Tab-separated table of C-alpha atoms and ligand atoms in Angstrom:
chain	number	residue	atom	x	y	z
R	1	MET	CA	22.640	-40.417	2.369
R	2	LYS	CA	20.870	-37.416	3.779
R	3	MET	CA	17.772	-36.097	2.005
R	4	ASN	CA	17.491	-32.613	0.421
R	5	VAL	CA	14.124	-30.928	0.499
R	6	LEU	CA	13.242	-28.679	-2.448
R	7	LYS	CA	10.133	-26.462	-2.452
R	8	PHE	CA	8.709	-24.914	-5.495
R	9	GLY	CA	6.159	-22.109	-5.113
R	10	GLY	CA	3.024	-21.292	-7.058
R	11	THR	CA	4.801	-19.229	-9.823
R	12	SER	CA	7.426	-21.931	-10.382
R	13	VAL	CA	4.639	-24.411	-11.186
R	14	GLY	CA	2.224	-21.920	-12.667
R	15	SER	CA	2.486	-22.933	-16.357
R	16	ALA	CA	3.711	-25.740	-18.477
R	17	GLN	CA	6.764	-23.766	-19.410
R	18	ASN	CA	7.644	-23.169	-15.744
R	19	ILE	CA	6.995	-26.782	-14.778
R	20	ARG	CA	9.621	-27.812	-17.448
R	21	LYS	CA	12.132	-25.455	-15.779
R	22	VAL	CA	11.426	-27.060	-12.451
R	23	VAL	CA	12.011	-30.567	-13.969
R	24	GLU	CA	15.316	-29.306	-15.373
R	25	ILE	CA	16.345	-28.077	-11.902
R	26	LEU	CA	15.509	-31.455	-10.402
R	27	SER	CA	17.704	-33.177	-13.036
R	28	VAL	CA	20.839	-31.202	-11.885
R	29	THR	CA	20.346	-30.891	-8.117
R	30	GLU	CA	21.552	-33.369	-5.525
R	31	LYS	CA	19.708	-36.564	-4.764
R	32	PRO	CA	17.897	-38.107	-2.835
R	33	LYS	CA	15.328	-35.390	-2.460
R	34	ILE	CA	11.796	-34.610	-1.335
R	35	VAL	CA	10.008	-32.031	-3.543
R	36	VAL	CA	7.279	-30.057	-1.958
R	37	LEU	CA	4.956	-28.300	-4.446
R	38	SER	CA	2.457	-25.572	-4.069
R	39	ALA	CA	-0.627	-25.169	-6.184
R	40	MET	CA	-0.350	-23.499	-9.642
R	41	SER	CA	-0.279	-19.741	-9.100
R	42	GLY	CA	-3.857	-18.298	-8.659
R	43	VAL	CA	-5.377	-21.639	-7.981
R	44	THR	CA	-5.539	-21.331	-4.151
R	45	ASN	CA	-7.210	-17.880	-4.617
R	46	LEU	CA	-9.794	-19.679	-6.878
R	47	LEU	CA	-10.338	-22.266	-4.251
R	48	VAL	CA	-10.764	-19.667	-1.500
R	49	SER	CA	-13.498	-18.077	-3.739
R	50	LEU	CA	-15.076	-21.530	-4.218
R	51	ASN	CA	-15.230	-21.935	-0.488
R	52	GLN	CA	-17.019	-18.476	-0.301
R	53	ALA	CA	-19.405	-19.472	-3.044
R	54	SER	CA	-20.030	-22.788	-1.087
R	55	ILE	CA	-20.833	-20.778	2.076
R	56	ASP	CA	-23.120	-18.483	-0.002
R	57	LYS	CA	-24.752	-21.582	-1.760
R	58	ASP	CA	-24.070	-19.529	-5.081
R	59	SER	CA	-24.295	-22.410	-7.567
R	60	ALA	CA	-23.538	-20.213	-10.532
R	61	GLN	CA	-20.283	-19.016	-8.912
R	62	ILE	CA	-19.323	-22.555	-7.939
R	63	THR	CA	-19.736	-23.734	-11.581
R	64	ASN	CA	-17.816	-20.658	-12.749
R	65	VAL	CA	-14.786	-21.321	-10.470
R	66	LEU	CA	-14.746	-24.994	-11.193
R	67	GLU	CA	-14.668	-24.290	-14.853
R	68	GLN	CA	-11.707	-21.921	-14.378
R	69	LEU	CA	-9.805	-24.592	-12.294
R	70	GLN	CA	-10.311	-27.179	-14.931
R	71	ALA	CA	-9.306	-24.926	-17.762
R	72	LYS	CA	-6.130	-23.873	-16.106
R	73	HIS	CA	-5.009	-27.433	-15.540
R	74	PHE	CA	-6.182	-28.604	-19.008
R	75	GLU	CA	-3.997	-25.768	-20.563
R	76	ALA	CA	-0.910	-27.125	-18.843
R	77	ILE	CA	-1.698	-30.731	-19.774
R	78	GLU	CA	-2.211	-29.908	-23.408
R	79	ASP	CA	1.339	-28.463	-23.500
R	80	LEU	CA	3.072	-31.039	-21.224
R	81	PHE	CA	1.602	-34.310	-22.196
R	82	THR	CA	1.731	-36.327	-25.395
R	83	ALA	CA	-1.537	-36.709	-27.452
R	84	GLU	CA	-1.690	-40.329	-26.199
R	85	ASN	CA	-1.384	-39.399	-22.456
R	86	GLN	CA	-3.759	-36.361	-22.516
R	87	PRO	CA	-7.093	-38.110	-22.204
R	88	GLU	CA	-6.217	-40.080	-19.085
R	89	THR	CA	-4.570	-37.056	-17.496
R	90	LYS	CA	-7.577	-34.772	-18.291
R	91	ALA	CA	-9.994	-37.476	-16.995
R	92	GLN	CA	-8.224	-37.508	-13.614
R	93	ILE	CA	-8.449	-33.683	-13.384
R	94	GLU	CA	-12.176	-34.089	-14.147
R	95	THR	CA	-12.460	-36.515	-11.301
R	96	PHE	CA	-10.794	-34.087	-9.016
R	97	VAL	CA	-13.117	-31.287	-10.106
R	98	ALA	CA	-16.144	-33.488	-9.524
R	99	ALA	CA	-14.834	-34.212	-6.017
R	100	LEU	CA	-14.457	-30.535	-5.436
R	101	LYS	CA	-18.022	-29.919	-6.575
R	102	GLU	CA	-19.373	-32.557	-4.161
R	103	ILE	CA	-17.504	-30.963	-1.274
R	104	ALA	CA	-18.581	-27.391	-2.277
R	105	THR	CA	-22.228	-28.285	-2.637
R	106	GLY	CA	-22.386	-30.795	0.270
R	107	GLY	CA	-23.127	-29.902	3.879
R	108	ARG	CA	-20.505	-27.680	5.551
R	109	THR	CA	-18.348	-29.319	8.236
R	110	LEU	CA	-15.324	-28.005	10.261
R	111	THR	CA	-13.021	-29.282	7.634
R	112	THR	CA	-14.771	-27.974	4.500
R	113	TYR	CA	-12.494	-25.118	4.063
R	114	ALA	CA	-9.300	-27.223	4.330
R	115	GLU	CA	-10.628	-29.947	2.016
R	116	LEU	CA	-11.424	-27.348	-0.664
R	117	VAL	CA	-8.316	-25.066	-0.471
R	118	THR	CA	-5.763	-27.947	-0.329
R	119	TYR	CA	-7.026	-29.361	-3.644
R	120	GLY	CA	-4.756	-27.171	-5.685
R	121	GLU	CA	-1.682	-28.934	-4.274
R	122	THR	CA	-3.326	-32.342	-4.834
R	123	MET	CA	-4.051	-31.585	-8.482
R	124	LEU	CA	-0.715	-30.070	-9.203
R	125	THR	CA	1.407	-32.804	-7.535
R	126	TRP	CA	-0.623	-35.579	-9.262
R	127	MET	CA	-0.149	-33.925	-12.696
R	128	PHE	CA	3.609	-33.196	-11.985
R	129	SER	CA	4.321	-36.817	-10.918
R	130	LYS	CA	2.493	-38.061	-14.060
R	131	PHE	CA	4.602	-35.766	-16.198
R	132	LEU	CA	7.775	-37.107	-14.650
R	133	ASP	CA	6.571	-40.590	-15.413
R	134	GLN	CA	6.077	-39.704	-18.967
R	135	GLU	CA	9.520	-38.262	-19.175
R	136	GLN	CA	10.813	-41.495	-17.558
R	137	VAL	CA	11.997	-39.795	-14.412
R	138	GLU	CA	11.513	-42.349	-11.557
R	139	ASN	CA	9.509	-40.751	-8.733
R	140	VAL	CA	7.202	-41.578	-5.791
R	141	LEU	CA	4.131	-39.386	-5.000
R	142	LEU	CA	3.577	-39.107	-1.320
R	143	ASN	CA	0.208	-37.995	0.182
R	144	ALA	CA	1.077	-35.247	2.688
R	145	SER	CA	-2.166	-35.702	4.570
R	146	THR	CA	-0.940	-39.193	5.629
R	147	PHE	CA	2.158	-37.912	7.435
R	148	MET	CA	1.971	-34.171	8.100
R	149	ASN	CA	0.578	-34.881	11.665
R	150	VAL	CA	1.773	-31.535	13.029
R	151	GLY	CA	-0.798	-31.182	15.855
R	152	THR	CA	-0.780	-27.450	16.281
R	153	VAL	CA	0.184	-25.175	13.529
R	154	GLU	CA	1.662	-22.732	15.909
R	155	ASN	CA	4.075	-25.290	17.327
R	156	PRO	CA	4.309	-28.292	14.964
R	157	ASN	CA	5.173	-31.703	16.442
R	158	ILE	CA	8.151	-32.781	14.326
R	159	ASP	CA	8.266	-36.245	16.019
R	160	THR	CA	4.823	-37.194	14.894
R	161	VAL	CA	5.638	-36.143	11.349
R	162	SER	CA	8.865	-38.341	11.450
R	163	GLU	CA	6.966	-41.332	12.813
R	164	ALA	CA	4.547	-41.221	9.974
R	165	LEU	CA	6.902	-40.181	7.233
R	166	LEU	CA	10.049	-42.250	7.760
R	167	PRO	CA	8.338	-45.658	7.346
R	168	GLN	CA	6.760	-44.400	4.106
R	169	LEU	CA	10.210	-43.504	2.707
R	170	GLU	CA	11.514	-46.884	3.730
R	171	GLN	CA	8.645	-48.881	2.188
R	172	ASN	CA	8.891	-46.863	-1.084
R	173	PRO	CA	12.599	-46.307	-1.761
R	174	SER	CA	13.231	-43.593	-4.272
R	175	GLN	CA	15.670	-40.863	-5.261
R	176	LEU	CA	12.894	-38.491	-5.882
R	177	TYR	CA	9.716	-38.009	-3.758
R	178	ILE	CA	6.967	-35.546	-4.626
R	179	THR	CA	4.523	-34.202	-2.048
R	180	GLN	CA	2.076	-31.374	-1.339
R	181	GLY	CA	2.812	-28.351	0.592
R	182	PHE	CA	0.330	-26.372	2.601
R	183	VAL	CA	-1.695	-29.416	3.861
R	184	CYS	CA	-1.487	-30.861	7.502
R	185	ARG	CA	-3.467	-32.590	10.109
R	186	ASP	CA	-4.299	-30.719	13.373
R	187	GLU	CA	-4.469	-31.978	16.988
R	188	ARG	CA	-7.702	-33.818	16.324
R	189	GLY	CA	-6.272	-35.536	13.333
R	190	SER	CA	-8.488	-33.473	10.983
R	191	LEU	CA	-7.341	-32.081	7.701
R	192	ALA	CA	-6.025	-28.493	8.102
R	193	THR	CA	-3.715	-26.007	6.389
R	194	LEU	CA	-0.410	-24.363	7.398
R	195	LYS	CA	-2.109	-21.016	6.534
R	196	ARG	CA	-1.622	-19.074	3.235
R	197	GLY	CA	1.862	-19.376	1.898
R	198	GLY	CA	2.359	-22.351	4.186
R	199	SER	CA	4.268	-24.584	1.757
R	200	ASP	CA	7.597	-22.960	2.822
R	201	PHE	CA	6.739	-24.089	6.317
R	202	SER	CA	5.840	-27.598	5.048
R	203	ALA	CA	9.317	-27.833	3.530
R	204	THR	CA	11.118	-26.936	6.724
R	205	ILE	CA	8.858	-29.293	8.878
R	206	ILE	CA	9.539	-32.155	6.416
R	207	ALA	CA	13.273	-31.243	6.476
R	208	ALA	CA	13.333	-31.383	10.276
R	209	ALA	CA	11.449	-34.672	10.275
R	210	VAL	CA	13.956	-36.441	8.030
R	211	SER	CA	16.995	-34.646	9.309
R	212	ALA	CA	17.670	-33.219	5.883
R	213	ALA	CA	21.013	-31.969	4.649
R	214	GLY	CA	19.298	-28.670	3.569
R	215	VAL	CA	16.150	-26.999	2.243
R	216	GLN	CA	15.913	-25.048	-1.035
R	217	ILE	CA	13.035	-22.803	-1.493
R	218	TRP	CA	12.717	-22.032	-5.198
R	219	THR	CA	10.682	-18.966	-6.112
R	220	ASP	CA	10.465	-16.158	-8.716
R	221	ILE	CA	13.228	-13.874	-7.267
R	222	ASP	CA	16.948	-14.359	-6.670
R	223	GLY	CA	16.874	-14.545	-2.853
R	224	LEU	CA	15.592	-12.302	-0.003
R	225	HIS	CA	16.120	-8.712	-0.864
R	226	ASN	CA	17.143	-5.841	1.427
R	227	ASN	CA	13.712	-4.147	0.885
R	228	ASP	CA	10.329	-5.059	-0.554
R	229	PRO	CA	10.800	-5.178	-4.402
R	230	ARG	CA	7.123	-4.643	-4.870
R	231	TYR	CA	7.411	-1.117	-3.504
R	232	VAL	CA	11.150	-0.098	-3.795
R	233	GLN	CA	13.301	0.012	-6.898
R	234	GLU	CA	16.891	-1.135	-6.940
R	235	THR	CA	16.679	-3.559	-4.090
R	236	GLN	CA	19.576	-6.092	-3.648
R	237	PRO	CA	19.579	-9.763	-2.851
R	238	ILE	CA	21.239	-10.609	0.564
R	239	GLU	CA	23.776	-13.473	0.328
R	240	HIS	CA	23.664	-14.578	3.944
R	241	LEU	CA	21.068	-14.242	6.723
R	242	THR	CA	21.098	-15.779	10.187
R	243	TYR	CA	17.984	-17.800	11.184
R	244	ASN	CA	16.945	-14.992	13.550
R	245	GLU	CA	17.282	-12.275	10.925
R	246	ALA	CA	15.235	-14.376	8.432
R	247	ALA	CA	12.578	-15.092	11.133
R	248	GLU	CA	12.161	-11.407	11.976
R	249	LEU	CA	11.979	-10.365	8.341
R	250	ALA	CA	9.495	-13.113	7.500
R	251	TYR	CA	7.329	-12.354	10.558
R	252	PHE	CA	7.311	-8.631	9.775
R	253	GLY	CA	6.067	-9.045	6.121
R	254	ALA	CA	8.762	-10.246	3.746
R	255	LYS	CA	6.406	-12.091	1.606
R	256	ILE	CA	9.024	-14.362	0.052
R	257	LEU	CA	9.007	-16.509	3.307
R	258	HIS	CA	6.075	-17.780	5.357
R	259	PRO	CA	6.497	-16.182	8.912
R	260	GLN	CA	7.141	-19.598	10.624
R	261	THR	CA	9.475	-21.016	8.002
R	262	VAL	CA	12.789	-21.110	9.903
R	263	ALA	CA	11.375	-22.316	13.316
R	264	PRO	CA	11.655	-26.109	12.642
R	265	VAL	CA	15.191	-25.854	11.309
R	266	ILE	CA	16.984	-23.420	13.745
R	267	ASP	CA	17.763	-25.935	16.540
R	268	ARG	CA	18.643	-28.679	14.095
R	269	ASP	CA	20.904	-26.249	12.177
R	270	ILE	CA	19.558	-27.285	8.722
R	271	PRO	CA	20.529	-24.501	6.182
R	272	VAL	CA	17.808	-22.952	4.006
R	273	TRP	CA	18.604	-21.549	0.561
R	274	LEU	CA	16.328	-19.144	-1.239
R	275	LYS	CA	16.769	-19.677	-5.048
R	276	ASN	CA	15.363	-18.336	-8.267
R	277	THR	CA	13.731	-21.002	-10.559
R	278	PHE	CA	14.086	-18.515	-13.470
R	279	GLU	CA	17.841	-17.816	-12.784
R	280	PRO	CA	19.146	-20.961	-11.081
R	281	SER	CA	22.775	-19.800	-11.278
R	282	ALA	CA	22.150	-16.683	-9.204
R	283	PRO	CA	23.556	-17.323	-5.696
R	284	GLY	CA	20.343	-16.484	-3.865
R	285	THR	CA	20.141	-16.207	-0.066
R	286	LYS	CA	21.576	-18.762	2.481
R	287	ILE	CA	19.974	-18.796	5.796
R	288	SER	CA	21.994	-20.509	8.577
R	289	ASN	CA	23.779	-19.999	11.836
R	290	GLU	CA	26.809	-18.533	10.202
R	291	TYR	CA	27.689	-14.858	10.880
R	292	HIS	CA	28.958	-13.053	7.816
R	293	ASN	CA	28.638	-9.255	8.276
R	294	ARG	CA	27.015	-7.510	11.181
R	295	GLY	CA	24.814	-4.309	11.012
R	296	LEU	CA	21.799	-3.513	8.938
R	297	LYS	CA	20.697	-6.095	6.386
R	298	ALA	CA	17.061	-5.512	5.292
R	299	ILE	CA	13.823	-3.748	5.682
R	300	SER	CA	10.298	-5.299	5.619
R	301	ALA	CA	6.770	-4.116	6.333
R	302	LYS	CA	3.652	-5.801	7.659
R	303	ASP	CA	0.191	-4.323	7.026
R	304	GLY	CA	-3.112	-4.641	8.831
R	305	ILE	CA	-1.804	-3.484	12.206
R	306	THR	CA	-3.998	-1.902	14.871
R	307	ALA	CA	-2.474	0.366	17.582
R	308	ILE	CA	-4.043	0.404	21.025
R	309	LYS	CA	-3.234	3.106	23.629
R	310	ILE	CA	-4.058	2.269	27.183
R	311	LYS	CA	-3.939	5.175	29.598
R	312	SER	CA	-4.552	5.072	33.323
R	313	ASN	CA	-3.330	6.973	36.389
R	314	ARG	CA	-3.444	3.698	38.305
R	315	MET	CA	-0.193	2.863	36.499
R	316	LEU	CA	1.740	5.506	38.398
R	317	GLY	CA	4.021	3.659	40.821
R	318	ALA	CA	1.792	0.632	40.888
R	319	HIS	CA	2.830	-2.860	40.137
R	320	GLY	CA	0.819	-5.595	38.498
R	321	PHE	CA	-0.948	-3.193	36.034
R	322	LEU	CA	0.904	-4.599	33.021
R	323	ARG	CA	0.033	-8.096	34.082
R	324	THR	CA	-3.707	-7.140	34.239
R	325	ILE	CA	-3.507	-5.828	30.750
R	326	PHE	CA	-1.656	-8.769	29.328
R	327	GLU	CA	-4.122	-11.156	30.848
R	328	VAL	CA	-6.923	-9.541	28.917
R	329	PHE	CA	-5.140	-10.167	25.635
R	330	ASP	CA	-4.247	-13.655	26.785
R	331	ARG	CA	-7.834	-14.506	27.595
R	332	HIS	CA	-8.845	-13.454	24.111
R	333	GLU	CA	-5.920	-15.372	22.503
R	334	THR	CA	-4.634	-12.261	20.795
R	335	SER	CA	-0.895	-11.867	20.484
R	336	ILE	CA	0.774	-8.479	20.791
R	337	ASP	CA	3.505	-7.513	18.226
R	338	MET	CA	5.002	-4.214	19.466
R	339	ILE	CA	4.738	-2.596	22.874
R	340	THR	CA	6.061	0.657	24.526
R	341	THR	CA	5.253	1.923	27.965
R	342	SER	CA	5.568	5.209	29.945
R	343	GLU	CA	4.527	5.870	33.486
R	344	VAL	CA	0.963	6.375	32.656
R	345	ALA	CA	0.339	4.774	29.260
R	346	ILE	CA	0.962	1.703	27.335
R	347	SER	CA	0.888	1.545	23.460
R	348	LEU	CA	0.772	-1.794	21.849
R	349	THR	CA	-0.124	-3.369	18.436
R	350	ILE	CA	-2.057	-6.364	17.294
R	351	ASP	CA	-2.827	-7.816	13.891
R	352	ASP	CA	-5.706	-10.065	14.702
R	353	THR	CA	-8.701	-7.830	15.452
R	354	SER	CA	-11.223	-10.683	15.689
R	355	HIS	CA	-11.618	-10.317	19.483
R	356	LEU	CA	-10.964	-6.480	19.646
R	357	LYS	CA	-14.465	-5.624	20.779
R	358	ALA	CA	-14.332	-7.954	23.750
R	359	ILE	CA	-10.835	-6.784	24.548
R	360	MET	CA	-11.926	-3.085	24.530
R	361	THR	CA	-14.919	-3.846	26.718
R	362	GLU	CA	-12.572	-5.292	29.385
R	363	LEU	CA	-9.876	-2.711	29.137
R	364	SER	CA	-12.399	0.126	29.289
R	365	VAL	CA	-13.297	-0.818	32.797
R	366	ILE	CA	-9.637	-0.189	34.063
R	367	ALA	CA	-8.349	2.443	31.645
R	368	GLU	CA	-8.920	5.008	28.924
R	369	VAL	CA	-8.482	3.129	25.676
R	370	THR	CA	-8.051	4.481	22.141
R	371	VAL	CA	-7.805	2.373	18.930
R	372	GLU	CA	-6.036	3.381	15.696
R	373	GLU	CA	-6.481	1.083	12.718
R	374	ASP	CA	-4.694	0.846	9.213
R	375	HIS	CA	-1.152	0.963	10.500
R	376	SER	CA	1.978	-0.864	9.218
R	377	ILE	CA	5.019	-2.128	11.157
R	378	ILE	CA	8.300	-1.394	9.349
R	379	CYS	CA	11.009	-3.695	10.558
R	380	ILE	CA	14.690	-2.904	10.208
R	381	VAL	CA	16.679	-5.986	10.625
R	382	GLY	CA	20.415	-6.817	11.152
R	383	GLU	CA	22.544	-9.155	13.296
R	384	ASN	CA	23.497	-7.581	16.542
R	385	LEU	CA	21.885	-4.281	15.513
R	386	ILE	CA	21.959	-3.003	19.048
R	387	ALA	CA	25.765	-3.275	19.347
R	388	ASP	CA	26.219	-1.867	15.925
R	389	HIS	CA	26.890	1.922	16.583
R	390	GLU	CA	26.186	2.622	12.854
R	391	SER	CA	22.567	1.629	13.297
R	392	TYR	CA	22.100	4.699	15.384
R	393	LYS	CA	22.196	6.646	12.131
R	394	ALA	CA	18.698	5.161	11.525
R	395	PHE	CA	17.397	7.317	14.272
R	396	GLY	CA	18.753	10.548	12.690
R	397	ILE	CA	16.549	9.973	9.690
R	398	LEU	CA	13.337	9.248	11.513
R	399	ASN	CA	12.317	12.970	11.641
R	400	SER	CA	11.100	12.628	8.053
R	401	ILE	CA	8.795	9.636	8.875
R	402	PRO	CA	5.555	10.032	10.796
R	403	VAL	CA	6.509	7.325	13.396
R	404	ARG	CA	3.661	6.533	15.773
R	405	MET	CA	5.677	3.965	17.820
R	406	ILE	CA	9.280	2.694	18.010
R	407	ALA	CA	10.500	-0.627	19.555
R	408	TYR	CA	14.278	-0.983	19.932
R	409	GLY	CA	16.099	-3.249	22.315
R	410	GLY	CA	13.587	-6.068	22.549
R	411	SER	CA	15.708	-8.205	20.282
R	412	ASN	CA	19.245	-7.674	19.150
R	413	ASN	CA	18.114	-8.040	15.494
R	414	ASN	CA	15.416	-5.464	14.944
R	415	ILE	CA	14.218	-1.952	15.168
R	416	SER	CA	10.390	-1.750	14.603
R	417	LEU	CA	8.599	1.411	13.519
R	418	LEU	CA	4.846	1.795	13.509
R	419	VAL	CA	3.595	4.125	10.716
R	420	PRO	CA	0.126	4.770	9.117
R	421	THR	CA	-0.190	2.429	6.226
R	422	ARG	CA	-0.786	5.270	3.830
R	423	GLU	CA	2.843	6.364	4.629
R	424	LYS	CA	4.318	2.903	4.303
R	425	ILE	CA	5.575	2.989	0.755
R	426	SER	CA	7.222	6.442	0.976
R	427	ALA	CA	8.752	5.391	4.322
R	428	LEU	CA	10.183	2.174	2.775
R	429	GLN	CA	11.611	4.198	-0.213
R	430	TYR	CA	13.015	6.854	2.049
R	431	LEU	CA	14.689	4.325	4.493
R	432	ASN	CA	16.133	2.413	1.493
R	433	ALA	CA	17.626	5.557	0.035
R	434	GLN	CA	19.047	6.567	3.437
R	435	LEU	CA	20.331	3.381	4.759
R	436	PHE	CA	21.399	1.493	1.591
R	437	GLN	CA	21.935	3.823	-1.270
R	438	LEU	CA	23.425	7.042	-0.149
R	439	GLU	CA	27.225	7.522	0.254
R	440	GLY	CA	28.197	6.421	3.705
R	441	ALA	CA	25.118	4.238	3.886
R	442	ILE	CA	25.070	1.781	6.726
R	443	ALA	CA	24.869	-1.568	4.777
O	1	ADP	N1	12.300	-8.748	0.889
O	1	ADP	C1	11.874	-9.479	-0.036
O	1	ADP	N2	12.804	-10.176	-0.850
O	1	ADP	C2	12.352	-10.899	-1.913
O	1	ADP	N3	11.025	-11.007	-2.357
O	1	ADP	C3	10.131	-10.290	-1.616
O	1	ADP	C4	10.543	-9.511	-0.498
O	1	ADP	N4	9.319	-8.952	-0.014
O	1	ADP	C5	8.337	-9.302	-0.798
O	1	ADP	N5	8.787	-10.173	-1.786
O	1	ADP	C6	7.945	-10.769	-2.819
O	1	ADP	O1	7.898	-12.171	-2.618
O	1	ADP	C7	7.614	-12.766	-3.876
O	1	ADP	C8	7.914	-14.265	-3.774
O	1	ADP	O2	7.070	-14.905	-2.694
O	1	ADP	P1	5.788	-15.767	-3.034
O	1	ADP	O3	4.828	-14.983	-3.863
O	1	ADP	O4	5.248	-16.308	-1.794
O	1	ADP	O5	6.463	-16.833	-3.910
O	1	ADP	P2	6.048	-18.349	-4.203
O	1	ADP	O6	4.810	-18.273	-5.200
O	1	ADP	O7	7.202	-18.915	-4.936
O	1	ADP	O8	5.665	-19.074	-2.956
O	1	ADP	C9	8.500	-12.028	-4.795
O	1	ADP	O9	8.008	-12.103	-6.098
O	1	ADP	C10	8.485	-10.654	-4.222
O	1	ADP	O10	7.655	-9.710	-4.919
O	2	PHD	N1	-0.963	-22.737	-2.271
O	2	PHD	C1	-1.002	-22.246	-1.006
O	2	PHD	C2	0.250	-22.526	-0.175
O	2	PHD	C3	1.575	-21.837	-0.669
O	2	PHD	O1	2.501	-21.856	0.069
O	2	PHD	O2	1.623	-21.250	-1.882
O	2	PHD	P1	2.914	-20.507	-2.542
O	2	PHD	O3	4.109	-21.339	-2.343
O	2	PHD	O4	2.567	-20.223	-3.915
O	2	PHD	O5	2.974	-19.048	-1.759
O	2	PHD	C4	-1.302	-20.626	-0.990
O	2	PHD	O6	-1.372	-20.106	-2.022
O	2	PHD	O7	-1.339	-20.098	0.087
């Protein structure tokens, strides 16, 4: 029987009441399954501040954060566990908190950050598994750090995860496995993370490693919406997305999905469902290879973008100039998101500015370079957008948006617009009204 992988995010396990909802969902969903859990909402942020307090050697702040972590877990325990089980459960949380204190106050190593920030998942999964025991729900708790041997986070090695995970499943037969999202081991075998929001990625890596029947990502909204519900009212859930559409939307800011989530499952054709823990009967979004309707589907936005304009007369009629430019970015391991070129200038965008100074120094030798910070990429996504003549309507409405760059044609799925971040919300709202809500709208 093929496994199902279910991932529940921070909000879904953020309180005793929500944890009960998760247990209810587990009782009615198909078995066998591996359940990937995040930390309780807010806990990873607290652990990130604990890491900062550890760097700053700020013992008052370390104590303050540890107290908040303990209180949050104790509150859930007092609601979930019987009076008889509470002392033992609380004592284990105290042991976890003591271990955290030791890491935070000990000497810093290359893995201190990962050791600290992954503790939220360790504490929650332990508590969750104990609660299932109390409710007499048979389950096996797996330690993700013993099998998530992904090597590089950019391109996880599914085979090494399989090799470590499959024997554990065989040796501990169960219909219900519980494990931690977010945590992994890097190419040196050291503890690492799949970056913030990485539990979605954990779920699809695990699904690929066990050739799962499907992945369900349970969160606090009824699927991926056609625009960012944090900024735009009256957004609608999308019933079907292709892997490519979902990948573009996640990469360009749809917070509901970690940017790399679909990569491990595309080639294996394992479907992913996005479901709402608080409204389980809502259809949610299915991400698969199936085509349903073409044309525009959704809009998302990614902040923190820096635009770089590189101007040089040497470009005129010359070849090899673009290669020289790309090599500079390559040497500084900085990836480029958008790019447009003319005869004498190139505009491109990056989101990682950690090497910007060194890049500027090199580029300034060969060209005139200007940098503009605080931009956002707005990404309009749909299957076969290029062939969809209706999508040309999108260009008619761009006059009203201060667009700094446009990329169209690089992929069949997306039109990307670069705008100053201060204009992002009004641009999202305007595009939503024009593309999805007005009479004769494209979707
Ligand atoms: N296009 C979108 N569709 C749905 N949700 C979105 C979208 N863009 C941003 N979001 C936000 O993503 C949130 C869920 O993602 P996240 O906070 O990572 O959940 P979890 O804690 O379950 O991992 C939603 O509450 C919603 O505000
Ligand atoms: N707890 C981690 C990993 C994660 O994926 O969390 P969530 O599923 O709540 O986004 C984080 O906050 O980054």
